[in-house]
CSV table of C-alpha atoms and ligand atoms in Angstrom, one decimal:
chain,number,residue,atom,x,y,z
A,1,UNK,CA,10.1,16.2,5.6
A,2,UNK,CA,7.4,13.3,6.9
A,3,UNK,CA,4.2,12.9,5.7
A,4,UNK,CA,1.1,14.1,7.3
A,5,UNK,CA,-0.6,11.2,9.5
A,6,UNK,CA,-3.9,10.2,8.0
A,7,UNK,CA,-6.6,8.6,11.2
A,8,UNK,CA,-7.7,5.1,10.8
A,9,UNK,CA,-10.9,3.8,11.8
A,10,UNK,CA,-9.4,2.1,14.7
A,11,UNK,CA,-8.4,5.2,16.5
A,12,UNK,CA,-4.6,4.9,15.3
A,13,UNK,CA,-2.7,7.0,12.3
A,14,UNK,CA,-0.9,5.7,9.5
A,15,UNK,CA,1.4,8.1,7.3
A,16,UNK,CA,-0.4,9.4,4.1
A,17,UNK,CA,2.6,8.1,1.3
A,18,UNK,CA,5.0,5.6,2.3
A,19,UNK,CA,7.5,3.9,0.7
A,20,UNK,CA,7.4,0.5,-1.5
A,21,UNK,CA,10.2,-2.2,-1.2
A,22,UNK,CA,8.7,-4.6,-3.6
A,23,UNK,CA,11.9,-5.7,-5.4
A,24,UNK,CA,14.4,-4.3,-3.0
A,25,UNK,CA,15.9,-6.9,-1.6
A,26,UNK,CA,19.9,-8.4,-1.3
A,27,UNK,CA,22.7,-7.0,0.5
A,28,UNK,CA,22.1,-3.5,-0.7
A,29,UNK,CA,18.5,-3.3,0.3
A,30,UNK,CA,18.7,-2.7,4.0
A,31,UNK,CA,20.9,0.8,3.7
A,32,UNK,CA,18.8,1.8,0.9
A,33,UNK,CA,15.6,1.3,2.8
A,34,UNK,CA,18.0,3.0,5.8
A,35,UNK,CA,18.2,5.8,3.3
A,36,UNK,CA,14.8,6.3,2.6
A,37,UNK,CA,14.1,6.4,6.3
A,38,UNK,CA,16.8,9.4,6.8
A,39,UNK,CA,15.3,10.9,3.8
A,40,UNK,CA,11.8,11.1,6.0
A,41,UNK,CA,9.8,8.0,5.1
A,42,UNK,CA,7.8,6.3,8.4
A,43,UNK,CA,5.9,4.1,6.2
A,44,UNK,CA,7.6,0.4,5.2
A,45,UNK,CA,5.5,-1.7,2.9
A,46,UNK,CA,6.8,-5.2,2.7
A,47,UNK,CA,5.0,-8.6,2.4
A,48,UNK,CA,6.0,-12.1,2.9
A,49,UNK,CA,6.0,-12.5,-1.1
A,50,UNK,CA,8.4,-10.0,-1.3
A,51,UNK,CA,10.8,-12.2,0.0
A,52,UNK,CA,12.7,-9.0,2.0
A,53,UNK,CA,10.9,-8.6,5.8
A,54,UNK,CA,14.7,-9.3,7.0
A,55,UNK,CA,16.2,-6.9,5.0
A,56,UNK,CA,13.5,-4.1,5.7
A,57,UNK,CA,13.2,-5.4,9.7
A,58,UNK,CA,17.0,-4.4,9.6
A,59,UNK,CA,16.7,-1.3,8.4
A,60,UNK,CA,14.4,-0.5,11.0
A,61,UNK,CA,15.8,-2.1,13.7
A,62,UNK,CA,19.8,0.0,12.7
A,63,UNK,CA,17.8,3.0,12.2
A,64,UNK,CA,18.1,6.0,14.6
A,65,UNK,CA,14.1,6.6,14.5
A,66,UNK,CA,12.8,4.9,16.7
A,67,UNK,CA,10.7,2.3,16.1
A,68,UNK,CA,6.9,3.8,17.4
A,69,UNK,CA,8.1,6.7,14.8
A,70,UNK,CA,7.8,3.9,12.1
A,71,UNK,CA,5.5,2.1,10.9
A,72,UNK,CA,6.0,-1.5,9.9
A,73,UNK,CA,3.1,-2.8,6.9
A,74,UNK,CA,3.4,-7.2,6.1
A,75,UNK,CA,1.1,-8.6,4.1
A,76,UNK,CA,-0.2,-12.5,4.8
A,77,UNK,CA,0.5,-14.7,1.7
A,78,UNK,CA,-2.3,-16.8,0.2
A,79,UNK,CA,-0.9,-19.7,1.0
A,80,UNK,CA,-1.6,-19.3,4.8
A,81,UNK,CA,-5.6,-18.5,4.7
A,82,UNK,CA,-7.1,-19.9,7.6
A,83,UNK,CA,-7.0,-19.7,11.3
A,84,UNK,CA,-4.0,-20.9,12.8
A,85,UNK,CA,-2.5,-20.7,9.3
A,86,UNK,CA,-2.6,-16.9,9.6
A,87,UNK,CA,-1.5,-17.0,13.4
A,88,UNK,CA,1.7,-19.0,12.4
A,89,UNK,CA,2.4,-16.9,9.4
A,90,UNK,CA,2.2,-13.1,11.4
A,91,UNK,CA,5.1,-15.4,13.7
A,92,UNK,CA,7.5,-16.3,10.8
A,93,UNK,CA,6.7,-12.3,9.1
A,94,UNK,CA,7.7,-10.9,13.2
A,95,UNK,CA,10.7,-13.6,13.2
A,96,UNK,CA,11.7,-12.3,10.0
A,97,UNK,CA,11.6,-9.4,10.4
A,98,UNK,CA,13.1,-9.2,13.8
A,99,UNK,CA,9.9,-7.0,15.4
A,100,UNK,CA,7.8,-7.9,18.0
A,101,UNK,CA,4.7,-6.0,16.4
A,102,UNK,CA,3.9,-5.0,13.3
A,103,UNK,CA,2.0,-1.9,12.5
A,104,UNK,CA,-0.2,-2.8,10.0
A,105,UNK,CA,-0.8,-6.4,8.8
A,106,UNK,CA,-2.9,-7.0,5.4
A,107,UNK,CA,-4.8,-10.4,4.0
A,108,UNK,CA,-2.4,-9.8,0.2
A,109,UNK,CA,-5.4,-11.1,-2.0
A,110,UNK,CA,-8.8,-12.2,-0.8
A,111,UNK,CA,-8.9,-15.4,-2.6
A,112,UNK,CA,-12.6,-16.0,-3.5
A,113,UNK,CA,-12.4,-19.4,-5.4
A,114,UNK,CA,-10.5,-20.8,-1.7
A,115,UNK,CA,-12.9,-18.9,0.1
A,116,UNK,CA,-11.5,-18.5,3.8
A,117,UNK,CA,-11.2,-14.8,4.0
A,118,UNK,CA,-13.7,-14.1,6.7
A,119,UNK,CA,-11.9,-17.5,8.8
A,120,UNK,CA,-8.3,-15.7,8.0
A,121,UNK,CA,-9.8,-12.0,9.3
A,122,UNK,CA,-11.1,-13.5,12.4
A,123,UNK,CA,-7.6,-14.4,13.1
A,124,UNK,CA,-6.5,-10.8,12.6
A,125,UNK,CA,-8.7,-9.8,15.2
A,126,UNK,CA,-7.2,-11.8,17.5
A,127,UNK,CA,-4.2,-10.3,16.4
A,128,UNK,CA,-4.6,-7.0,17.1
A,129,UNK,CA,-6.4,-7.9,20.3
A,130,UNK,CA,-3.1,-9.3,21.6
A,131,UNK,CA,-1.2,-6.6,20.6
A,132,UNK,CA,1.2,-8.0,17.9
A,133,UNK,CA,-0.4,-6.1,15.2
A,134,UNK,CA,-2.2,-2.4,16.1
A,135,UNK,CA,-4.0,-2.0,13.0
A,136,UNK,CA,-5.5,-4.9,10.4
A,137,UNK,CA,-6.6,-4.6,6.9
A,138,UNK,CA,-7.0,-6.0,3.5
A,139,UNK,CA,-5.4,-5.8,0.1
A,140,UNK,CA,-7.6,-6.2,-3.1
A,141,UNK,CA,-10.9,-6.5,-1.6
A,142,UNK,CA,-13.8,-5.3,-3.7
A,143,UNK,CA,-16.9,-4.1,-2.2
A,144,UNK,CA,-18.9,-7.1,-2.0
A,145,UNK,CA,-15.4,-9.0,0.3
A,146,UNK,CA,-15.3,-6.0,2.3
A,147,UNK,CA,-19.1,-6.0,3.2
A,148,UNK,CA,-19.0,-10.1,3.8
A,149,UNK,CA,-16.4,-8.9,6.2
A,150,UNK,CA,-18.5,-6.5,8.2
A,151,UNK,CA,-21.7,-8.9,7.7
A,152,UNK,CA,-19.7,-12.0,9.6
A,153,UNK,CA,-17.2,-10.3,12.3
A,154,UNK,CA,-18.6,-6.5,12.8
A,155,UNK,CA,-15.5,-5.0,11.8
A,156,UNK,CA,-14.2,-3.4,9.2
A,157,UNK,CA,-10.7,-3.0,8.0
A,158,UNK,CA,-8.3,0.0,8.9
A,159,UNK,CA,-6.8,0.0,5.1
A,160,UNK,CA,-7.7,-1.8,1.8
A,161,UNK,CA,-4.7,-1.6,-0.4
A,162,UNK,CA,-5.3,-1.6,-3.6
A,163,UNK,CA,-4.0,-1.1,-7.5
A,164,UNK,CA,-4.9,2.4,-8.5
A,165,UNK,CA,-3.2,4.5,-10.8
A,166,UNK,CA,-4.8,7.5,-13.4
A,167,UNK,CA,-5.2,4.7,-15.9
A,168,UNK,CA,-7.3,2.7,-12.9
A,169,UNK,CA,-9.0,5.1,-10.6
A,170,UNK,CA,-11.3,2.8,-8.8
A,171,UNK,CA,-13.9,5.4,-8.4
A,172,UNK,CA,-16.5,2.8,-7.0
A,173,UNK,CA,-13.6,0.8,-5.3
A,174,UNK,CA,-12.8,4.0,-2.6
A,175,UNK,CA,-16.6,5.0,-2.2
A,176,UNK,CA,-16.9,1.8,-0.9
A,177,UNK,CA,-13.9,1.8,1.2
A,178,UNK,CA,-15.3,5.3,2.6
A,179,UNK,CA,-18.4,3.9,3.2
A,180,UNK,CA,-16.9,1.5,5.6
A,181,UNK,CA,-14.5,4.2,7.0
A,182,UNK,CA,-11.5,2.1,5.4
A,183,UNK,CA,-8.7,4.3,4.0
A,184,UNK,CA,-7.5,3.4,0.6
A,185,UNK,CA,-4.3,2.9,-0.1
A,186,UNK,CA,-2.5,2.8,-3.6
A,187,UNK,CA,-0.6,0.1,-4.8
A,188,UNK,CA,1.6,0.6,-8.1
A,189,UNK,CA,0.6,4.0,-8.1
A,190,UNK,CA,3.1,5.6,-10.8
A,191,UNK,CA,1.6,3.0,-12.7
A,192,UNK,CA,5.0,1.1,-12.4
A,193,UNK,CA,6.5,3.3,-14.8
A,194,UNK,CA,4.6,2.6,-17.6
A,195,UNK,CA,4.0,5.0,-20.0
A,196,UNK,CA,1.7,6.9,-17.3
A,197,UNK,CA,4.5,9.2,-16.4
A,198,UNK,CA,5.2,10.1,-20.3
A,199,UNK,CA,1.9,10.9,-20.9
A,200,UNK,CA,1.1,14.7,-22.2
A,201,UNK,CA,-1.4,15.0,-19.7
A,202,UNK,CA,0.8,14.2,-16.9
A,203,UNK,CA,4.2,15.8,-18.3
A,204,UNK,CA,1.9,19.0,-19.1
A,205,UNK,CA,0.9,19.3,-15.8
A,206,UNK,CA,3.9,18.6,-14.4
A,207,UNK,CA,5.6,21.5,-16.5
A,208,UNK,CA,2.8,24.5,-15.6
A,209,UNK,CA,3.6,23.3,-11.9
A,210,UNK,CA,7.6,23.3,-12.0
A,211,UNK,CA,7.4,19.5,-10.9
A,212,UNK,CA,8.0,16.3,-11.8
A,213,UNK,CA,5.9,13.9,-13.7
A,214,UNK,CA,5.9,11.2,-10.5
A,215,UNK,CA,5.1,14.4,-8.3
A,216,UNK,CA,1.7,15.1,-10.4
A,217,UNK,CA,0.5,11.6,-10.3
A,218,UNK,CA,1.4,11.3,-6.3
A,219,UNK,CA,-0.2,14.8,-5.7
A,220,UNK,CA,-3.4,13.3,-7.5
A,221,UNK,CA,-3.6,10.4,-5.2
A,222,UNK,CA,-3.6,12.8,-2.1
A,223,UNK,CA,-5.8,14.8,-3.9
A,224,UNK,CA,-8.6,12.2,-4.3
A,225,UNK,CA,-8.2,11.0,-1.0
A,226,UNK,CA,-5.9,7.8,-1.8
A,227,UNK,CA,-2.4,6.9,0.5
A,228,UNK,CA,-0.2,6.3,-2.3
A,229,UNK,CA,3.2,3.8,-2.0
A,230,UNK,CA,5.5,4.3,-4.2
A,231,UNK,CA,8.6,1.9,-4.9
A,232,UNK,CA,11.8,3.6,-5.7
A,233,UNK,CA,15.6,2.1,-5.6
A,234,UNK,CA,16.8,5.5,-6.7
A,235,UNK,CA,17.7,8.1,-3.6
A,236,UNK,CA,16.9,11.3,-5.9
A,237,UNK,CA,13.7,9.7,-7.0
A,238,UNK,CA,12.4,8.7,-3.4
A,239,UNK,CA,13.3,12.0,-2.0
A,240,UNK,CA,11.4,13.7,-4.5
A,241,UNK,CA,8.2,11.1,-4.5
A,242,UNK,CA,7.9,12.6,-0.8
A,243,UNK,CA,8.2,16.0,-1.8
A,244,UNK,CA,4.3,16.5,-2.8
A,245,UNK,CA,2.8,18.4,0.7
A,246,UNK,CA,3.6,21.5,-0.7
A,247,UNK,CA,1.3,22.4,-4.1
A,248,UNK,CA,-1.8,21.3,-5.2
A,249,UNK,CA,-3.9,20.8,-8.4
A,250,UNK,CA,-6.4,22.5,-9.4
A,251,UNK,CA,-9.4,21.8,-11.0
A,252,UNK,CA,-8.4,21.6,-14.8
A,253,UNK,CA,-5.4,19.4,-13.8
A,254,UNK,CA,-7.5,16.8,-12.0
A,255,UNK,CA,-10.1,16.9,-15.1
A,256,UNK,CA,-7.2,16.3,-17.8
A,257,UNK,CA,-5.6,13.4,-15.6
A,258,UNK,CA,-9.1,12.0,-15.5
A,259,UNK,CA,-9.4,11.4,-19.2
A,260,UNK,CA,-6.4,8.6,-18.3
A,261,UNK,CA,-8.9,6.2,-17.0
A,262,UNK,CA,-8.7,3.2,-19.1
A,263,UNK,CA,-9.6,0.5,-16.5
A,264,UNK,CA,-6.4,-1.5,-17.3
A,265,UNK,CA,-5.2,-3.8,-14.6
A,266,UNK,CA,-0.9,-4.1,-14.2
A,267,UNK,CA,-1.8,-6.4,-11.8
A,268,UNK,CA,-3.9,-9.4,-10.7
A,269,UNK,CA,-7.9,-9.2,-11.2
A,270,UNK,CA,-9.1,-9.6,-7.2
A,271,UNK,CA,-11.9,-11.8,-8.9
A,272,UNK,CA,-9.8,-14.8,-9.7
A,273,UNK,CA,-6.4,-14.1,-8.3
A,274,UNK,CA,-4.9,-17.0,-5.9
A,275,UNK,CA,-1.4,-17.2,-5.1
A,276,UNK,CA,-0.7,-20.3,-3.2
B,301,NAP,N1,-0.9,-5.3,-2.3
B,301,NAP,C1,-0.5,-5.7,-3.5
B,301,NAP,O1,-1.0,-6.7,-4.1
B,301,NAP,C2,0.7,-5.0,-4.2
B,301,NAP,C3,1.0,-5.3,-5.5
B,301,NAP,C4,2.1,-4.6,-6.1
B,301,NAP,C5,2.8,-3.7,-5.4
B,301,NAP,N2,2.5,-3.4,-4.0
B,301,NAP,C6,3.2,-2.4,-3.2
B,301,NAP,O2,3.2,-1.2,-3.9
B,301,NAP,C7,4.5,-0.7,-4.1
B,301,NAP,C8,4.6,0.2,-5.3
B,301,NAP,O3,4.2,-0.5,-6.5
B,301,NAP,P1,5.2,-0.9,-7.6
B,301,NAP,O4,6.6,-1.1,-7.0
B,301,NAP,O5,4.6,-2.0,-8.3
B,301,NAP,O6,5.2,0.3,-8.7
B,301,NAP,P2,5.3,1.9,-8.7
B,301,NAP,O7,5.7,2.4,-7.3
B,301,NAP,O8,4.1,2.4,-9.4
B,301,NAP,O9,6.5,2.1,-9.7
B,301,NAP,C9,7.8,1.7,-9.4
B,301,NAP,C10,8.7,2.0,-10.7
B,301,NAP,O10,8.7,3.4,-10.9
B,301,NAP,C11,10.0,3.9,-10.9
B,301,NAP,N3,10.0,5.2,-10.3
B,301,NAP,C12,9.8,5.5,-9.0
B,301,NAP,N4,9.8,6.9,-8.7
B,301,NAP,C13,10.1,7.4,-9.9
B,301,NAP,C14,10.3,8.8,-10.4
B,301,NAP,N5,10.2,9.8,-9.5
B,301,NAP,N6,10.5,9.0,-11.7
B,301,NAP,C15,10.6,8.0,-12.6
B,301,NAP,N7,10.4,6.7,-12.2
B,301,NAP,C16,10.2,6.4,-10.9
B,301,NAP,C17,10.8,2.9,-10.1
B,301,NAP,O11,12.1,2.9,-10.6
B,301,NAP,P3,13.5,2.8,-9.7
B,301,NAP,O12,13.2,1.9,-8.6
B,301,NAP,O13,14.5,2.3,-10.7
B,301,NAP,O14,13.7,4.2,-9.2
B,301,NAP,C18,10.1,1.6,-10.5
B,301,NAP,O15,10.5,1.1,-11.8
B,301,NAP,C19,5.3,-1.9,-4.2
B,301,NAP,O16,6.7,-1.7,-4.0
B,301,NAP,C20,4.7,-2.8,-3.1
B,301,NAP,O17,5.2,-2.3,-1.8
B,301,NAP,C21,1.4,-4.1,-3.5
């Protein structure tokens, strides 16, 4: 089993659930991403941070699916904002991970207090204008980046990756990614195994459906309209986390996970985040 192909606003498609590696990384991690590919997983999310491109560039490059079946996601780390910065750091992500284009490429954090987002996405249009990344996006943009964005270059990103869990919907977060045609896509969307999937309201759910807790909260993702990735080391758990294209919720499922929402952030706050 894949998962369905969701359209981009440049045209291209990018897999509706994919597969997390933050953390996967050593000897091991290049047969267990191998695994998760065999096991029907298209979409790799790495990032220079993770410290793991060559382990995930091997698993696709020993794979037998070839490689326009798959579909590569790097992320450019704060420290390389800037122009040529962000030109010389998609070369070190492609060395290290042994490609020659990536599929997706995201600015990780926008960075306001160092302030050269806009200068870094000009660079990713030259990017995907030579062809060394097809589609370009962002991760943890609010509104107001993503509209300075579209105010100084005319173009808006393919994906804006962002934290969202049932504890952090980000109602306002995907209207305005809709509003610019963006797809959102869920980071730390089991809630990094918090208490989220313990909760009565997910377990519950997950009961009167036959499924498992991780399956409700990544059918409620789909079901809102988010591209969830979640991160599993565990073969039984992965194959299951893409086993969600056949039920739904209904209405009195999505109203009970709703009363999750807390707003609490497992991550960094967009506002003040830098990693350098
Ligand atoms: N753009 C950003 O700033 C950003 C930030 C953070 C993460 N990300 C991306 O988002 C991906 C996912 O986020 P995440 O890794 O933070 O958290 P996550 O996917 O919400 O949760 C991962 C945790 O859940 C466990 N788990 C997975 N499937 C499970 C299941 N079916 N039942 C029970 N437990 C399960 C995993 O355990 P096991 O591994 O032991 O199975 C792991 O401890 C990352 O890997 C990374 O690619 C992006």
């Amino acid at each position: 089993m894949t998962a369905p192909l969701l359209k981009l606003n440049d045209g291209r498609q990018m897999p509706a659930l994919g597969y997390g590696t933050y953390k996967i990384r050593g000897p091991e991690a290049p047969a267990l991403i191998g695994q998760a590919i065999d096991s029907g997983y298209r979409l790799l999310d790495t990032a220079t941070r993770y410290d793991n491109e060559v382990e995930v560039g091997e698993a696709v490059r020993a794979s037998s699916v070839p490689r326009d079946e798959l579909f590569v996601t790097s992320k450019l780390p704060g420290a390389d904002h800037g122009y040529d910065e962000a030109l010389r750091s998609l070369e070190g992500s492609l060395d290290r991970l042994g490609l020659d284009r990536l599929d997706l490429f995201l600015i990780h954090w926008p960075q306001p207090p160092i302030d050269k987002y806009v200068e870094t996405w000009k660079a990713f249009l030259r990017m995907r204008e030579e062809g060394t990344v097809s589609s370009i996006g962002v991760s943890n943009f609010l509104p107001e980046h993503l509209d300075r964005l579209v105010e100084e270059t005319g173009v808006a990103p393919a994906v804006n990756q962002v934290e969202l869990h049932p504890f952090l919907p980000q109602r306002e977060q995907r209207a305005a990614d809709a509003r610019h045609g963006t797809v959102t896509q869920s980071w730390t969307p089991l809630g990094r195994r918090t208490e989220l999937l313990e909760r009565p309201e997910i377990t519950e759910t997950a009961e009167k459906h036959g499924r498992t807790p991780a399956q409700v909260v990544l059918r409620w993702h789909l079901d809102v309209g988010a591209a969830p990735i979640p991160k599993s080391a565990t073969p039984e758990r992965f194959r299951s986390n893409l086993d969600v294209f056949d039920f739904q919720l209904d209405a009195d499922d999505l109203d009970r996970i709703a009363t999750l929402e807390n707003g609490h952030r497992i991550g960094g706050d967009p506002v003040d985040e830098v990693q350098l």
